[in-house]
């Protein structure tokens, strides 16, 4: 019958659209017994872990926890040691700040003097020569060096006071020589360049001696300086040498002003109208009372208009 055929065609269409593993029966929506054979997919197909895998994972976790615990203990020990060291250093710093260094130096000097006197007394009581016994601890070179040092120290002590301007200039010159630091490498380079120029011009002849030493012979007498030489006037110093000279002059000026202030004379004290400190105080007292009356007279004297 026509209606039944249409129902069967629709049933076949539903059977084609159904998922695999299912068998669609003749009636629509009625499952068959073949559904029991549908394969499982996804998580249902995964196997559960065995007992050996679980024990291995547990052992790895235990090892990691033990490693973390050991690291934490090491950090605790390190922090405790750092704290103890900081406390010790803080205590030492506090003790060092609370102790007077001058007192320590004084105690050390007293200890040295007491030891020296005790050794001297024991040596004299034994009937021996103290200086001779004391010299046993030093070599001849050390003894001579010490004597020269003491002699130089004594001369310096006697040379501190002002004697005359010539002596003062000599001390300044000695100090400048001590502070002078020549550039020997540059000097040697300039010297070799000058020798090469003189040899190339024919004014200087390089002669080799029997010992193999090279000697420069001045033919016309113009290479080596004499009392009549004026070649030094043509020398042009570099910028660094000029700056060094300027700094030395400024330093000398600062020293002069410092000594001037130490003597009680400032930069704007004016003319010197006193012969000693007592006379200076007396003049200041007179100026304080009579300066306002004598200012015009003194200005007139300075201008030369006083009648």
PDB file of N, CA, C and O in Angstrom, residues 188-225:
ATOM      1  N   UNK A 188     113.099  61.346  28.253  1.00  0.00           N
ATOM      2  CA  UNK A 188     113.944  60.491  27.427  1.00  0.00           C
ATOM      3  C   UNK A 188     113.528  60.550  25.956  1.00  0.00           C
ATOM      4  O   UNK A 188     114.382  60.559  25.055  1.00  0.00           O
ATOM      5  N   UNK A 189     112.220  60.602  25.710  1.00  0.00           N
ATOM      6  CA  UNK A 189     111.759  60.690  24.324  1.00  0.00           C
ATOM      7  C   UNK A 189     112.213  61.997  23.681  1.00  0.00           C
ATOM      8  O   UNK A 189     112.708  62.016  22.537  1.00  0.00           O
ATOM      9  N   UNK A 190     112.044  63.113  24.388  1.00  0.00           N
ATOM     10  CA  UNK A 190     112.467  64.403  23.840  1.00  0.00           C
ATOM     11  C   UNK A 190     113.981  64.456  23.660  1.00  0.00           C
ATOM     12  O   UNK A 190     114.486  65.050  22.695  1.00  0.00           O
ATOM     13  N   UNK A 191     114.712  63.818  24.557  1.00  0.00           N
ATOM     14  CA  UNK A 191     116.164  63.800  24.448  1.00  0.00           C
ATOM     15  C   UNK A 191     116.610  63.028  23.199  1.00  0.00           C
ATOM     16  O   UNK A 191     117.476  63.508  22.436  1.00  0.00           O
ATOM     17  N   UNK A 192     116.011  61.859  22.971  1.00  0.00           N
ATOM     18  CA  UNK A 192     116.370  61.084  21.797  1.00  0.00           C
ATOM     19  C   UNK A 192     115.967  61.808  20.515  1.00  0.00           C
ATOM     20  O   UNK A 192     116.693  61.774  19.518  1.00  0.00           O
ATOM     21  N   UNK A 193     114.822  62.500  20.552  1.00  0.00           N
ATOM     22  CA  UNK A 193     114.413  63.251  19.359  1.00  0.00           C
ATOM     23  C   UNK A 193     115.385  64.385  19.070  1.00  0.00           C
ATOM     24  O   UNK A 193     115.748  64.642  17.900  1.00  0.00           O
ATOM     25  N   UNK A 194     115.858  65.075  20.118  1.00  0.00           N
ATOM     26  CA  UNK A 194     116.823  66.163  19.922  1.00  0.00           C
ATOM     27  C   UNK A 194     118.153  65.623  19.398  1.00  0.00           C
ATOM     28  O   UNK A 194     118.794  66.240  18.524  1.00  0.00           O
ATOM     29  N   UNK A 195     118.580  64.478  19.910  1.00  0.00           N
ATOM     30  CA  UNK A 195     119.834  63.876  19.434  1.00  0.00           C
ATOM     31  C   UNK A 195     119.710  63.478  17.964  1.00  0.00           C
ATOM     32  O   UNK A 195     120.630  63.696  17.158  1.00  0.00           O
ATOM     33  N   UNK A 196     118.583  62.926  17.586  1.00  0.00           N
ATOM     34  CA  UNK A 196     118.390  62.533  16.187  1.00  0.00           C
ATOM     35  C   UNK A 196     118.361  63.741  15.257  1.00  0.00           C
ATOM     36  O   UNK A 196     118.942  63.712  14.159  1.00  0.00           O
ATOM     37  N   UNK A 197     117.723  64.815  15.700  1.00  0.00           N
ATOM     38  CA  UNK A 197     117.693  66.025  14.874  1.00  0.00           C
ATOM     39  C   UNK A 197     119.090  66.613  14.716  1.00  0.00           C
ATOM     40  O   UNK A 197     119.494  67.027  13.619  1.00  0.00           O
ATOM     41  N   UNK A 198     119.858  66.643  15.815  1.00  0.00           N
ATOM     42  CA  UNK A 198     121.214  67.181  15.740  1.00  0.00           C
ATOM     43  C   UNK A 198     122.112  66.298  14.874  1.00  0.00           C
ATOM     44  O   UNK A 198     122.952  66.792  14.113  1.00  0.00           O
ATOM     45  N   UNK A 199     121.930  64.981  14.976  1.00  0.00           N
ATOM     46  CA  UNK A 199     122.736  64.087  14.154  1.00  0.00           C
ATOM     47  C   UNK A 199     122.372  64.212  12.670  1.00  0.00           C
ATOM     48  O   UNK A 199     123.240  64.128  11.793  1.00  0.00           O
ATOM     49  N   UNK A 200     121.084  64.429  12.394  1.00  0.00           N
ATOM     50  CA  UNK A 200     120.667  64.578  11.000  1.00  0.00           C
ATOM     51  C   UNK A 200     121.162  65.882  10.391  1.00  0.00           C
ATOM     52  O   UNK A 200     121.497  65.943   9.198  1.00  0.00           O
ATOM     53  N   UNK A 201     121.239  66.949  11.202  1.00  0.00           N
ATOM     54  CA  UNK A 201     121.717  68.240  10.695  1.00  0.00           C
ATOM     55  C   UNK A 201     123.234  68.302  10.591  1.00  0.00           C
ATOM     56  O   UNK A 201     123.782  69.233  10.003  1.00  0.00           O
ATOM     57  N   UNK A 202     123.930  67.349  11.190  1.00  0.00           N
ATOM     58  CA  UNK A 202     125.382  67.320  11.122  1.00  0.00           C
ATOM     59  C   UNK A 202     126.079  68.004  12.273  1.00  0.00           C
ATOM     60  O   UNK A 202     127.306  68.013  12.334  1.00  0.00           O
ATOM     61  N   UNK A 203     125.337  68.561  13.216  1.00  0.00           N
ATOM     62  CA  UNK A 203     125.968  69.211  14.359  1.00  0.00           C
ATOM     63  C   UNK A 203     126.392  68.257  15.446  1.00  0.00           C
ATOM     64  O   UNK A 203     127.139  68.628  16.351  1.00  0.00           O
ATOM     65  N   UNK A 204     125.936  67.024  15.384  1.00  0.00           N
ATOM     66  CA  UNK A 204     126.258  66.034  16.412  1.00  0.00           C
ATOM     67  C   UNK A 204     126.672  64.749  15.718  1.00  0.00           C
ATOM     68  O   UNK A 204     126.049  64.296  14.760  1.00  0.00           O
ATOM     69  N   UNK A 205     127.728  64.152  16.243  1.00  0.00           N
ATOM     70  CA  UNK A 205     128.256  62.918  15.660  1.00  0.00           C
ATOM     71  C   UNK A 205     128.210  61.817  16.707  1.00  0.00           C
ATOM     72  O   UNK A 205     128.656  62.004  17.853  1.00  0.00           O
ATOM     73  N   UNK A 206     127.640  60.682  16.327  1.00  0.00           N
ATOM     74  CA  UNK A 206     127.529  59.534  17.227  1.00  0.00           C
ATOM     75  C   UNK A 206     128.744  58.639  16.995  1.00  0.00           C
ATOM     76  O   UNK A 206     128.965  58.142  15.889  1.00  0.00           O
ATOM     77  N   UNK A 207     129.546  58.438  18.050  1.00  0.00           N
ATOM     78  CA  UNK A 207     130.766  57.635  17.974  1.00  0.00           C
ATOM     79  C   UNK A 207     130.621  56.450  18.906  1.00  0.00           C
ATOM     80  O   UNK A 207     130.187  56.603  20.058  1.00  0.00           O
ATOM     81  N   UNK A 208     131.007  55.292  18.426  1.00  0.00           N
ATOM     82  CA  UNK A 208     130.957  54.078  19.231  1.00  0.00           C
ATOM     83  C   UNK A 208     132.352  53.776  19.770  1.00  0.00           C
ATOM     84  O   UNK A 208     133.336  53.717  19.030  1.00  0.00           O
ATOM     85  N   UNK A 209     132.458  53.610  21.085  1.00  0.00           N
ATOM     86  CA  UNK A 209     133.743  53.345  21.736  1.00  0.00           C
ATOM     87  C   UNK A 209     134.090  51.862  21.612  1.00  0.00           C
ATOM     88  O   UNK A 209     133.339  51.066  21.050  1.00  0.00           O
ATOM     89  N   UNK A 210     135.260  51.530  22.157  1.00  0.00           N
ATOM     90  CA  UNK A 210     135.703  50.133  22.107  1.00  0.00           C
ATOM     91  C   UNK A 210     134.814  49.227  22.949  1.00  0.00           C
ATOM     92  O   UNK A 210     134.703  48.025  22.686  1.00  0.00           O
ATOM     93  N   UNK A 211     134.211  49.808  23.986  1.00  0.00           N
ATOM     94  CA  UNK A 211     133.337  49.014  24.856  1.00  0.00           C
ATOM     95  C   UNK A 211     131.944  48.823  24.267  1.00  0.00           C
ATOM     96  O   UNK A 211     131.101  48.145  24.871  1.00  0.00           O
ATOM     97  N   UNK A 212     131.683  49.403  23.123  1.00  0.00           N
ATOM     98  CA  UNK A 212     130.364  49.300  22.516  1.00  0.00           C
ATOM     99  C   UNK A 212     129.396  50.382  22.946  1.00  0.00           C
ATOM    100  O   UNK A 212     128.210  50.338  22.601  1.00  0.00           O
ATOM    101  N   UNK A 213     129.876  51.388  23.684  1.00  0.00           N
ATOM    102  CA  UNK A 213     129.016  52.467  24.157  1.00  0.00           C
ATOM    103  C   UNK A 213     128.952  53.575  23.118  1.00  0.00           C
ATOM    104  O   UNK A 213     129.966  53.918  22.501  1.00  0.00           O
ATOM    105  N   UNK A 214     127.767  54.123  22.915  1.00  0.00           N
ATOM    106  CA  UNK A 214     127.563  55.199  21.956  1.00  0.00           C
ATOM    107  C   UNK A 214     127.733  56.540  22.655  1.00  0.00           C
ATOM    108  O   UNK A 214     127.084  56.806  23.677  1.00  0.00           O
ATOM    109  N   UNK A 215     128.588  57.395  22.099  1.00  0.00           N
ATOM    110  CA  UNK A 215     128.891  58.697  22.683  1.00  0.00           C
ATOM    111  C   UNK A 215     128.583  59.760  21.640  1.00  0.00           C
ATOM    112  O   UNK A 215     128.953  59.626  20.463  1.00  0.00           O
ATOM    113  N   UNK A 216     127.885  60.824  22.076  1.00  0.00           N
ATOM    114  CA  UNK A 216     127.545  61.935  21.179  1.00  0.00           C
ATOM    115  C   UNK A 216     128.636  62.995  21.277  1.00  0.00           C
ATOM    116  O   UNK A 216     128.939  63.489  22.380  1.00  0.00           O
ATOM    117  N   UNK A 217     129.212  63.345  20.160  1.00  0.00           N
ATOM    118  CA  UNK A 217     130.287  64.339  20.097  1.00  0.00           C
ATOM    119  C   UNK A 217     129.728  65.592  19.430  1.00  0.00           C
ATOM    120  O   UNK A 217     129.237  65.545  18.291  1.00  0.00           O
ATOM    121  N   UNK A 218     129.790  66.715  20.172  1.00  0.00           N
ATOM    122  CA  UNK A 218     129.279  67.985  19.661  1.00  0.00           C
ATOM    123  C   UNK A 218     130.368  68.639  18.809  1.00  0.00           C
ATOM    124  O   UNK A 218     131.427  69.026  19.319  1.00  0.00           O
ATOM    125  N   UNK A 219     130.101  68.784  17.528  1.00  0.00           N
ATOM    126  CA  UNK A 219     131.110  69.321  16.623  1.00  0.00           C
ATOM    127  C   UNK A 219     131.277  70.832  16.765  1.00  0.00           C
ATOM    128  O   UNK A 219     132.386  71.333  16.976  1.00  0.00           O
ATOM    129  N   UNK A 220     130.182  71.556  16.652  1.00  0.00           N
ATOM    130  CA  UNK A 220     130.274  73.021  16.659  1.00  0.00           C
ATOM    131  C   UNK A 220     129.958  73.636  18.011  1.00  0.00           C
ATOM    132  O   UNK A 220     129.917  74.856  18.143  1.00  0.00           O
ATOM    133  N   UNK A 221     129.682  72.824  19.032  1.00  0.00           N
ATOM    134  CA  UNK A 221     129.459  73.350  20.376  1.00  0.00           C
ATOM    135  C   UNK A 221     128.113  74.016  20.571  1.00  0.00           C
ATOM    136  O   UNK A 221     127.989  74.893  21.441  1.00  0.00           O
ATOM    137  N   UNK A 222     127.114  73.630  19.823  1.00  0.00           N
ATOM    138  CA  UNK A 222     125.805  74.240  19.963  1.00  0.00           C
ATOM    139  C   UNK A 222     124.758  73.294  20.557  1.00  0.00           C
ATOM    140  O   UNK A 222     123.679  73.731  20.923  1.00  0.00           O
ATOM    141  N   UNK A 223     125.089  72.020  20.663  1.00  0.00           N
ATOM    142  CA  UNK A 223     124.086  71.070  21.159  1.00  0.00           C
ATOM    143  C   UNK A 223     123.984  71.115  22.680  1.00  0.00           C
ATOM    144  O   UNK A 223     122.898  71.241  23.233  1.00  0.00           O
ATOM    145  N   UNK A 224     125.122  71.007  23.342  1.00  0.00           N
ATOM    146  CA  UNK A 224     125.127  71.022  24.809  1.00  0.00           C
ATOM    147  C   UNK A 224     125.087  72.464  25.307  1.00  0.00           C
ATOM    148  O   UNK A 224     125.747  73.354  24.776  1.00  0.00           O
ATOM    149  N   UNK A 225     124.292  72.696  26.376  1.00  0.00           N
ATOM    150  CA  UNK A 225     124.113  74.046  26.909  1.00  0.00           C
ATOM    151  C   UNK A 225     125.341  74.468  27.706  1.00  0.00           C
ATOM    152  O   UNK A 225     125.974  73.663  28.408  1.00  0.00           O
TER     153      UNK A 225
END
